[in-house]
mmCIF file of C-alpha atoms and ligand atoms in Angstrom:
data_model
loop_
_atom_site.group_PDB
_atom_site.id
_atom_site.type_symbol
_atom_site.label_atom_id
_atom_site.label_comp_id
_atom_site.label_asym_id
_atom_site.label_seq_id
_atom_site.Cartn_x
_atom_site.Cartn_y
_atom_site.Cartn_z
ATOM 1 C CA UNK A 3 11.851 -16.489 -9.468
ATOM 2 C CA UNK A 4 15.124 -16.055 -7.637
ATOM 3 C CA UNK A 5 15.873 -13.017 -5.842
ATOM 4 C CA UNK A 6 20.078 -13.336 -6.016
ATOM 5 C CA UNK A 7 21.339 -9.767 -4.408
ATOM 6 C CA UNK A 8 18.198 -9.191 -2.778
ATOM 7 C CA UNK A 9 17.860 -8.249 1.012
ATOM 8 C CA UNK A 10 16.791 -10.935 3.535
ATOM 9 C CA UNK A 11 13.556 -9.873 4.034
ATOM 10 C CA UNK A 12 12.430 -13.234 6.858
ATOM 11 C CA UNK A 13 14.629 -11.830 9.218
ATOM 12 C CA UNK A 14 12.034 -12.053 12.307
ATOM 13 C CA UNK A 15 8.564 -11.200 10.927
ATOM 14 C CA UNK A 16 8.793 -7.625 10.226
ATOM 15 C CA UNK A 17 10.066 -6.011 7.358
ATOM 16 C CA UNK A 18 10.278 -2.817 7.750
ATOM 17 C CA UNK A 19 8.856 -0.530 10.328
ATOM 18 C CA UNK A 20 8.795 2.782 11.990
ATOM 19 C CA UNK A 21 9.165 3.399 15.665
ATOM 20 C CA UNK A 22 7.924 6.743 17.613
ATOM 21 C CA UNK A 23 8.563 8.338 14.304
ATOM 22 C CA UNK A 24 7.231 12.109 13.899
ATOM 23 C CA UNK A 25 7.183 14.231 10.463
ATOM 24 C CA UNK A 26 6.695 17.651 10.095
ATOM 25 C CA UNK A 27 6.633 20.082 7.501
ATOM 26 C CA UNK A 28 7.272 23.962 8.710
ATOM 27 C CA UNK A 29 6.803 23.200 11.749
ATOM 28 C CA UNK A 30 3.267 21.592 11.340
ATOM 29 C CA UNK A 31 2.855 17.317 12.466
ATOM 30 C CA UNK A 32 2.034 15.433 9.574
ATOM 31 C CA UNK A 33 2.514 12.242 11.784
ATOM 32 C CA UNK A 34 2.877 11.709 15.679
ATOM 33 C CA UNK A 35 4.137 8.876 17.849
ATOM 34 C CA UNK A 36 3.282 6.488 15.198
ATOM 35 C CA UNK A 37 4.943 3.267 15.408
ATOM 36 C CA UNK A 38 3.723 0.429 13.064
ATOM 37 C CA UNK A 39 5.466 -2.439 10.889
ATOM 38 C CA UNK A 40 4.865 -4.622 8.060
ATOM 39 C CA UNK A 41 5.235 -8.065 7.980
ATOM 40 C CA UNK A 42 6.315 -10.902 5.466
ATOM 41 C CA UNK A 43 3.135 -12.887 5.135
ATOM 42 C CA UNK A 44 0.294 -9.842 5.572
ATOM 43 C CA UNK A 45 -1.308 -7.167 3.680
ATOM 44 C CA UNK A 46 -1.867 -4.244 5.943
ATOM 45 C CA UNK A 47 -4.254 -2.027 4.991
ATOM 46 C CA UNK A 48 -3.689 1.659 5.990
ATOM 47 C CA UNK A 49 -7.367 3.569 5.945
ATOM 48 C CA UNK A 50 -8.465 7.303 7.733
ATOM 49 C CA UNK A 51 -9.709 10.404 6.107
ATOM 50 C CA UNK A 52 -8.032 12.654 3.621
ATOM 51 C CA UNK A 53 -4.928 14.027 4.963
ATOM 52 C CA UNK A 54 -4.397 11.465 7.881
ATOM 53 C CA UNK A 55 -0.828 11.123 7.007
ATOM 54 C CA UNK A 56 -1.038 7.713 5.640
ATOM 55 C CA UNK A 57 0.595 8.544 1.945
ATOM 56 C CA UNK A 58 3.679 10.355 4.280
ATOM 57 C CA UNK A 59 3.612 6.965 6.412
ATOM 58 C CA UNK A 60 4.260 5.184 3.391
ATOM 59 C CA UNK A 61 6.751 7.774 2.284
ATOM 60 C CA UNK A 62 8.554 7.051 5.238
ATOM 61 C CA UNK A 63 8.250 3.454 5.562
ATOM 62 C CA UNK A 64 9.703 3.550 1.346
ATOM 63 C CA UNK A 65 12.839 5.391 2.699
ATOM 64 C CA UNK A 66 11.638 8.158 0.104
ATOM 65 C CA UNK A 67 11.482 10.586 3.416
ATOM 66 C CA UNK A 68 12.873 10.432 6.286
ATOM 67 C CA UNK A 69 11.691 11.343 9.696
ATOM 68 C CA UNK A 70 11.462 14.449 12.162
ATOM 69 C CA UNK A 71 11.853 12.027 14.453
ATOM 70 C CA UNK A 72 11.896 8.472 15.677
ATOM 71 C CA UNK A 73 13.265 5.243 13.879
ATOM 72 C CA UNK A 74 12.814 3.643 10.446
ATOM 73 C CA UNK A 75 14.072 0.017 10.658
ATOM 74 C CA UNK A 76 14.781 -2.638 7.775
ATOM 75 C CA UNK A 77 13.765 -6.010 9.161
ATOM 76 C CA UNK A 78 17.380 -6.695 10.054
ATOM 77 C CA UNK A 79 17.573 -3.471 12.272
ATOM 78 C CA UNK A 80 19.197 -1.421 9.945
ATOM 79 C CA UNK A 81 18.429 1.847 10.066
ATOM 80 C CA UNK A 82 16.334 1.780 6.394
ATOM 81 C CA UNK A 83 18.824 5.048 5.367
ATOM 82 C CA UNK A 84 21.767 2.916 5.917
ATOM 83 C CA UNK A 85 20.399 0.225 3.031
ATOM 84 C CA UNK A 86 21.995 0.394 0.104
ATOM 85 C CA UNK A 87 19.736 1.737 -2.637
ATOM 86 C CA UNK A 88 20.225 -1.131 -4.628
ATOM 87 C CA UNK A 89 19.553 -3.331 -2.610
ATOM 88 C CA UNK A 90 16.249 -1.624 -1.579
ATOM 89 C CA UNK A 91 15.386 -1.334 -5.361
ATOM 90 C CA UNK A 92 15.219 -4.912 -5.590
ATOM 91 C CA UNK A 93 13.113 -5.942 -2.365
ATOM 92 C CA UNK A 94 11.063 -3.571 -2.758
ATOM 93 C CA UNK A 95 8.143 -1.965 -5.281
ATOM 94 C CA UNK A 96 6.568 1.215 -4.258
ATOM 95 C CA UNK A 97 3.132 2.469 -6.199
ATOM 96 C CA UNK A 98 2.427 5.751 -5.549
ATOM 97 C CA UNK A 99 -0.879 7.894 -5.621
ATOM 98 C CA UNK A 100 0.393 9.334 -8.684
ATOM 99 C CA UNK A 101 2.878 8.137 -11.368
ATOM 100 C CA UNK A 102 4.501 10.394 -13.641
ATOM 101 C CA UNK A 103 6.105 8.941 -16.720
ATOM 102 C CA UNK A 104 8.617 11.577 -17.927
ATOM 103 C CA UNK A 105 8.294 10.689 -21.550
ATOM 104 C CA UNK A 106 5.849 8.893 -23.723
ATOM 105 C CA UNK A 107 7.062 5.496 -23.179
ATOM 106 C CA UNK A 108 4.926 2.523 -24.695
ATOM 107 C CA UNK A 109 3.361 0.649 -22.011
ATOM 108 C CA UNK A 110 5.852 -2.232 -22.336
ATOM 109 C CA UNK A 111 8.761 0.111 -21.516
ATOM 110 C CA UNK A 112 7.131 1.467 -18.525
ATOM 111 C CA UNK A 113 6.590 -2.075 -16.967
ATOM 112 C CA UNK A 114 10.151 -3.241 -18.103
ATOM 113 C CA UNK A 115 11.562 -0.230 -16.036
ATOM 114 C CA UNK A 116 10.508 -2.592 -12.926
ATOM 115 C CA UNK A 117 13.140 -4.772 -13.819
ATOM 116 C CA UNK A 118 15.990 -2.168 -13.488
ATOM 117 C CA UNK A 119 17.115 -2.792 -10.428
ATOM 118 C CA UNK A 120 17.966 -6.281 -11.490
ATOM 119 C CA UNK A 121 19.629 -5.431 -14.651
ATOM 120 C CA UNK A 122 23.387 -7.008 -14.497
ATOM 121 C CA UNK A 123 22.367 -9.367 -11.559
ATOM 122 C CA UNK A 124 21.399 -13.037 -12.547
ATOM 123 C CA UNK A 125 17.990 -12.808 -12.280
ATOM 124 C CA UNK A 126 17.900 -10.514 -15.419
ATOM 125 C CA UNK A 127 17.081 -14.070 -16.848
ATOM 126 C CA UNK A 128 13.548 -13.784 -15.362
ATOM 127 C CA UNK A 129 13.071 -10.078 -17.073
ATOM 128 C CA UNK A 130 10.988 -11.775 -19.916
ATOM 129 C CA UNK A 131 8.298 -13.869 -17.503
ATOM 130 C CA UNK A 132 8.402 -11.348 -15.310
ATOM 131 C CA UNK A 133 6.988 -8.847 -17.442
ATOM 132 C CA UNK A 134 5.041 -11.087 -19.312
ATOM 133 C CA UNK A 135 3.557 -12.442 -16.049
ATOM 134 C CA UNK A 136 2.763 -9.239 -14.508
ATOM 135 C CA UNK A 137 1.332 -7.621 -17.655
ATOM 136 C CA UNK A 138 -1.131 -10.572 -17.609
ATOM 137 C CA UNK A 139 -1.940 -10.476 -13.455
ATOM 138 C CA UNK A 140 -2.562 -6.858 -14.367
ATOM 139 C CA UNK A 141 -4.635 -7.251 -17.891
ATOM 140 C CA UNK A 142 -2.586 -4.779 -19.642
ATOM 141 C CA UNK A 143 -0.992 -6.610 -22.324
ATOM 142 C CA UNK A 144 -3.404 -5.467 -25.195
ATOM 143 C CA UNK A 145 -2.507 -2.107 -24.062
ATOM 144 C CA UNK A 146 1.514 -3.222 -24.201
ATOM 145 C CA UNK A 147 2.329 -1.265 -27.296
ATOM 146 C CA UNK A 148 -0.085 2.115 -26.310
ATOM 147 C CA UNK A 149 1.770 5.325 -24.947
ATOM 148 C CA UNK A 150 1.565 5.560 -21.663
ATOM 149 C CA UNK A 151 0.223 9.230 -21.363
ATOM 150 C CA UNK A 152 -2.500 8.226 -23.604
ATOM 151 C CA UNK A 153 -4.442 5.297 -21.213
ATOM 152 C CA UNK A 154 -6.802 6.621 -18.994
ATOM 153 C CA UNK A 155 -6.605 6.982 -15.292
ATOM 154 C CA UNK A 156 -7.581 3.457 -14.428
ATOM 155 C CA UNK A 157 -5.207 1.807 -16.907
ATOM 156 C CA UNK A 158 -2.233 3.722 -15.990
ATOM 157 C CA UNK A 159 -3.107 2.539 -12.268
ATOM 158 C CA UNK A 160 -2.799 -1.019 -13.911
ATOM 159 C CA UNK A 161 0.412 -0.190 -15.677
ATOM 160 C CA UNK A 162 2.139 1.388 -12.158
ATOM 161 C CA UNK A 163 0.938 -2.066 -10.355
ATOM 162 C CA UNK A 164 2.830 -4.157 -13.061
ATOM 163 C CA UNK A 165 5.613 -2.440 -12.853
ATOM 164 C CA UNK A 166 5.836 -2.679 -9.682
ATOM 165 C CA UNK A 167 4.828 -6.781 -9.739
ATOM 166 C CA UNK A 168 7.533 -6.591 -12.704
ATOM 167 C CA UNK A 169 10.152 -6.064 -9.665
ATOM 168 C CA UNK A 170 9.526 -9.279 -8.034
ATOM 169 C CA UNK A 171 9.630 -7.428 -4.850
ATOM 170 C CA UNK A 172 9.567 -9.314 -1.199
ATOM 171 C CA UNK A 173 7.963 -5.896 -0.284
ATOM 172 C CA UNK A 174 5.144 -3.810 -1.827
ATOM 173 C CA UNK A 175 4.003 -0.344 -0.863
ATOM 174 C CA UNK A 176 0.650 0.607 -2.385
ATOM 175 C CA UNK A 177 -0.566 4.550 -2.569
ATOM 176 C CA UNK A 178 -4.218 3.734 -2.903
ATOM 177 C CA UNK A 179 -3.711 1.263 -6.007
ATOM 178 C CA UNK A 180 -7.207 1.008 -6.625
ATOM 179 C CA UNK A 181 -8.167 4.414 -6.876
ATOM 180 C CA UNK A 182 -9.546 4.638 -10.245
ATOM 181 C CA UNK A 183 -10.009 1.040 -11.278
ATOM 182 C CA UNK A 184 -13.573 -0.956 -11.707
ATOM 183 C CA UNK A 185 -14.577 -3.315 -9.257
ATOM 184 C CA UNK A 186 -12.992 -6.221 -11.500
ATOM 185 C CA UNK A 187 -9.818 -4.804 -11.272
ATOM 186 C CA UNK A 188 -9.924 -3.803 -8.094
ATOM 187 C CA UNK A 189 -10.975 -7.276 -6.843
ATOM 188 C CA UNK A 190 -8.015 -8.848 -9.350
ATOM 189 C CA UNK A 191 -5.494 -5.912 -7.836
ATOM 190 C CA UNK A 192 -6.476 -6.868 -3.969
ATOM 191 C CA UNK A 193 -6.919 -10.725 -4.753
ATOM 192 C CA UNK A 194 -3.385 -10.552 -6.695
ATOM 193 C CA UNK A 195 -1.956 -8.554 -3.484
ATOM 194 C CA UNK A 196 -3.361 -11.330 -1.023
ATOM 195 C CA UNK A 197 -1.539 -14.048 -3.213
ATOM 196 C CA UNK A 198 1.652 -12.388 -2.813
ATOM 197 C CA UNK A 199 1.024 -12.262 1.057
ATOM 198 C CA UNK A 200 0.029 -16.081 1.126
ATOM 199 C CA UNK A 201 3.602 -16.626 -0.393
ATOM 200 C CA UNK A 202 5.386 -14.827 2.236
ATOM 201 C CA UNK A 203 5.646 -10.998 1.110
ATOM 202 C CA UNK A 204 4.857 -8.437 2.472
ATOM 203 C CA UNK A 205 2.053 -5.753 1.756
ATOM 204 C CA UNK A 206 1.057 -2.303 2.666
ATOM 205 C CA UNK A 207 -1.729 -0.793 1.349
ATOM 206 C CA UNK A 208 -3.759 2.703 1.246
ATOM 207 C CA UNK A 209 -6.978 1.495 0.885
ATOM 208 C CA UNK A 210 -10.316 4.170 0.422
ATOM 209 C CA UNK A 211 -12.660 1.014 0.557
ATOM 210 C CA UNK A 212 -12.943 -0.588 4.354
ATOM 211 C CA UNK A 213 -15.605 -3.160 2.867
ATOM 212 C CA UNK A 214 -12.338 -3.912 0.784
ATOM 213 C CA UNK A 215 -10.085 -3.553 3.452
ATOM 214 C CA UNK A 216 -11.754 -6.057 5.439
ATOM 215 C CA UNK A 217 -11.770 -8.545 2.723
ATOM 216 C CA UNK A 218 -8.015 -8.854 1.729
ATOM 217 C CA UNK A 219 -5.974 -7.090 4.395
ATOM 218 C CA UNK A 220 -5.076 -9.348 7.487
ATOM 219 C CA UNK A 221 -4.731 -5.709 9.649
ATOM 220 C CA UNK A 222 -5.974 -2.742 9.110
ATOM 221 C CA UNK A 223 -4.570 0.646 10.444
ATOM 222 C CA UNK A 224 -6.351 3.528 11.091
ATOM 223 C CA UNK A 225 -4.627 7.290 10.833
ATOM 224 C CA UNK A 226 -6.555 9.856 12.359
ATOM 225 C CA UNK A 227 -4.665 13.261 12.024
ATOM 226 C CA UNK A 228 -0.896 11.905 12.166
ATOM 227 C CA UNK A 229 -1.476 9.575 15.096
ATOM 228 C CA UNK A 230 -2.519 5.600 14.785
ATOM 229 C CA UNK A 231 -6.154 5.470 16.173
ATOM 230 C CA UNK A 232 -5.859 1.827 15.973
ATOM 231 C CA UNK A 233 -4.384 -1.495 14.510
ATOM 232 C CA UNK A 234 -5.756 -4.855 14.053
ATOM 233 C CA UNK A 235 -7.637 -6.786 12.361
ATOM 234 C CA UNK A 236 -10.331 -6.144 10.126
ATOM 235 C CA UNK A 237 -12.770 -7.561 13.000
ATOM 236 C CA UNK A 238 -10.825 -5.596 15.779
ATOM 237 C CA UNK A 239 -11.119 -1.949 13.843
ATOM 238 C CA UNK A 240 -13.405 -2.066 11.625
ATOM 239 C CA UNK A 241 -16.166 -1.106 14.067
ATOM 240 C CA UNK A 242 -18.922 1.294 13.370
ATOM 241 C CA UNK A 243 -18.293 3.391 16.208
ATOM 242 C CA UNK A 244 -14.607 3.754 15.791
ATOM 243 C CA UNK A 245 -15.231 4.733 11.979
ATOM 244 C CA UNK A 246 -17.944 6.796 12.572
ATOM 245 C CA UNK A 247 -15.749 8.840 14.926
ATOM 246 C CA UNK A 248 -12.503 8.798 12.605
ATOM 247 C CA UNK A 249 -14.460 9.699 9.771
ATOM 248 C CA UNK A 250 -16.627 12.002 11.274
ATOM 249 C CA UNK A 251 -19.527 10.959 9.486
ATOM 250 C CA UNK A 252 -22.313 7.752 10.637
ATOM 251 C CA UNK A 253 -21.285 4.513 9.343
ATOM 252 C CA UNK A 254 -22.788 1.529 9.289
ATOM 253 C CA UNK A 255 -20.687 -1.643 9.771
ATOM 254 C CA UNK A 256 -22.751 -4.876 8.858
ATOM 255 C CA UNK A 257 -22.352 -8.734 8.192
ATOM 256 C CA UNK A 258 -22.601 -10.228 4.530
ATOM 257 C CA UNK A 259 -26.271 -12.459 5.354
ATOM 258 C CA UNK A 260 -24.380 -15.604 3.756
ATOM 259 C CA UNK A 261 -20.772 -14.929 4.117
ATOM 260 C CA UNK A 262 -20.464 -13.271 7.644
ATOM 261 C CA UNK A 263 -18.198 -10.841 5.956
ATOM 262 C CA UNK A 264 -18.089 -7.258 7.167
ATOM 263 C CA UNK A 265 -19.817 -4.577 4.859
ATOM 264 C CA UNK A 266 -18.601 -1.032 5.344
ATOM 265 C CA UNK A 267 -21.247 1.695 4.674
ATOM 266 C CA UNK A 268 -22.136 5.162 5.238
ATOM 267 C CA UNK A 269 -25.665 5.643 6.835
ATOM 268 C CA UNK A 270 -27.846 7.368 4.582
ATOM 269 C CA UNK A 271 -30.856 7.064 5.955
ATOM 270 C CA UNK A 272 -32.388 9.799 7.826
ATOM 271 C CA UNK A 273 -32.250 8.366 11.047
ATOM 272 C CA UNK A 274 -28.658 8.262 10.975
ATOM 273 C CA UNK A 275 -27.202 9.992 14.006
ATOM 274 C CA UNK A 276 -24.455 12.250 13.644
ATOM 275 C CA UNK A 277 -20.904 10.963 15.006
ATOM 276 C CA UNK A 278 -20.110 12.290 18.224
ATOM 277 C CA UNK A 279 -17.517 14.746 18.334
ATOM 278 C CA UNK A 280 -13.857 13.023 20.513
ATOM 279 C CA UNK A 281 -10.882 14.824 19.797
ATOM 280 C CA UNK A 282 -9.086 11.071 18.887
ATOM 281 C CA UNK A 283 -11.156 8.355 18.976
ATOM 282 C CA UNK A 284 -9.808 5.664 21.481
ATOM 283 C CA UNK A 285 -9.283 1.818 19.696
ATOM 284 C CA UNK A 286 -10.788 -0.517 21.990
ATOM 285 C CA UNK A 287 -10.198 -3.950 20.045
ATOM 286 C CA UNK A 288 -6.480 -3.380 18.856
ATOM 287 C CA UNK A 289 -3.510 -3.215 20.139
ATOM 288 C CA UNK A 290 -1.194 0.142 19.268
ATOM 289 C CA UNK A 291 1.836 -0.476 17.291
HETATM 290 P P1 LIG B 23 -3.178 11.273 3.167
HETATM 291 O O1 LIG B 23 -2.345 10.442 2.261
HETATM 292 O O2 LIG B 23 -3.613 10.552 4.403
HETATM 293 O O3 LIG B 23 -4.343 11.914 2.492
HETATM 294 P P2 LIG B 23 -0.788 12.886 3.322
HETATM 295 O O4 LIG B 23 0.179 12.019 4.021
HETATM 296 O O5 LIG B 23 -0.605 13.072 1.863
HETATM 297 O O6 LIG B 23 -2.284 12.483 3.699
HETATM 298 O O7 LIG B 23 -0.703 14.337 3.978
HETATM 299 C C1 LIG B 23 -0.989 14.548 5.343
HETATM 300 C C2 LIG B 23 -1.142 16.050 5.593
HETATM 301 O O8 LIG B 23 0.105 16.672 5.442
HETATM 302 C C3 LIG B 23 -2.079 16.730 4.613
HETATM 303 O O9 LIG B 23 -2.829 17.703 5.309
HETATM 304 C C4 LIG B 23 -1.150 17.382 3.619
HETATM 305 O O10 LIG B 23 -1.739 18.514 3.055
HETATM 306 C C5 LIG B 23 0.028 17.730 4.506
HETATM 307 N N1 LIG B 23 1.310 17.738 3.773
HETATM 308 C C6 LIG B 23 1.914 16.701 3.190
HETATM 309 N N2 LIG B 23 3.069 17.066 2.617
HETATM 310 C C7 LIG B 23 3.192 18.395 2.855
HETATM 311 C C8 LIG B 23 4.175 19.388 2.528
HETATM 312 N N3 LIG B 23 5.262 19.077 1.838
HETATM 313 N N4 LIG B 23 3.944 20.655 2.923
HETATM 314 C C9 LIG B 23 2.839 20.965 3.635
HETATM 315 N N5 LIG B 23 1.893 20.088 3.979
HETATM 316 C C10 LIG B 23 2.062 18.819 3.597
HETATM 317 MG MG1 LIG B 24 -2.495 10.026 0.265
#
């Protein structure tokens, strides 16, 4: 599908980032010093404990917030508050931790509102495949004619992500998408993400599950109380020792017997020993932006 009116979103590798950026609210850091951006070609994973920051790093790197302090920049440069909001409707798709629907639009409605930002541009053509093909990537179109406030928790996570696939964004932010779905959808959610990746877009994603994380994202960034603790890949971060620290609780990091991949576990076994206590746990395998 053609993306006429679109940003260009190849412009270097990054597409958007933030630099040195800070956020506070009433004079309390929500985010320090962080500087991180995401590239066209790579799901990022963002992973730390509750209240790390990382849904107000996405904020930011959405243009939904803006900074304390420190840059925002569109791939180009741009500072991201000087792109035009229609042209940032139409690169990219943000799913956040929680969607409201106002009123009790049928399914179908909510994922045709994805195509909005497209509507008098030429690509309104695609607004039929588009929904139809995200509906399907998303297995929601038995539920097409339901009401949205209706569907359960995991099925209006669905609906969000085809909305937001509905877009045909170069760019997808992703509040924990998989939240409340079952492992098939999950897997189909990530796997779907990862496709979009191979094909050159770019992904960030809040992801609970570092077994997951390891799997589908190419780096991984961990947020430990506003600050990066470290960025890499899944190989690089996802060490028990690091986690263990971040987390604050023993984890177990081990190797699939057939498939080398990484497993990401809590200890639960009595012998666990309890993390040692660092005031911000030090990355030794990545680098820092
Ligand atoms: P995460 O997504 O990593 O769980 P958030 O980015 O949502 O964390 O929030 C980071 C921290 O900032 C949390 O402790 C949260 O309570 C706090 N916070 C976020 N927004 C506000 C706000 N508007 N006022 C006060 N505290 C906030
Ligand atoms: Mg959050």
């Amino acid at each position: 599908m053609n993306r006429p009116g679109g940003l260009p979103t190849r412009v270097g590798n990054g597409i958007v980032g933030v630099r040195d950026v800070a956020y506070a609210v009433d004079g309390v850091t929500i985010l320090d010093q962080v500087t991180l951006q995401v590239n066209a070609g790579e799901v990022l994973a963002i992973v730390g404990p509750n209240g790390a920051g990382k849904s107000t790093l996405l904020g930011l790197l959405a243009g939904d917030m803006q900074p304390t302090a420190g840059h925002v920049e569109w791939g180009d440069g741009r500072a991201l508050k000087d792109v035009p909001l229609a042209d940032l409707a139409r690169t990219r798709a943000v799913v956040l931790q929680e969607t409201s629907v106002a009123f009790a639009f049928r399914v179908v409605e909510v994922v045709r509102m994805g195509r909005e930002p497209w509507r008098g541009t030429q690509a309104e053509d695609d607004d039929v495949p588009a929904v139809a093909t995200a509906m399907a990537a998303t297995q929601v179109d038995r539920l097409a004619q339901r009401r949205y406030p209706t569907l359960s928790g995991g099925e209006k996570g669905r609906v969000a992500m085809a909305r937001a696939l509905a877009q045909t964004p170069s760019l997808l932010l992703l509040d924990e998408p998989t939240a409340a779905l079952d492992i098939n959808h999950q897997e189909r959610a990530l796997a779907q993400v990862r496709a979009l990746a191979r094909a050159g877009d770019g992904v960030l994603v809040v992801l609970h599950d570092l077994s997951a994380a390891a799997a589908y994202a190419n780096r991984v960034a961990v947020l430990q109380a506003g600050r990066l603790a470290c960025v890499g890949t899944p190989e690089e971060v996802l060490t028990a020792e690091l986690l263990s620290e971040v987390y604050r609780h023993p984890i177990e990091v081990l190797r699939h017997p057939h498939t080398g991949a990484l497993l990401v576990s809590p200890a639960r076994g009595s012998g666990s020993a309890a993390p040692r206590e660092l005031a911000l746990a030090v990355c030794e395998g990545g680098s820092a932006t």
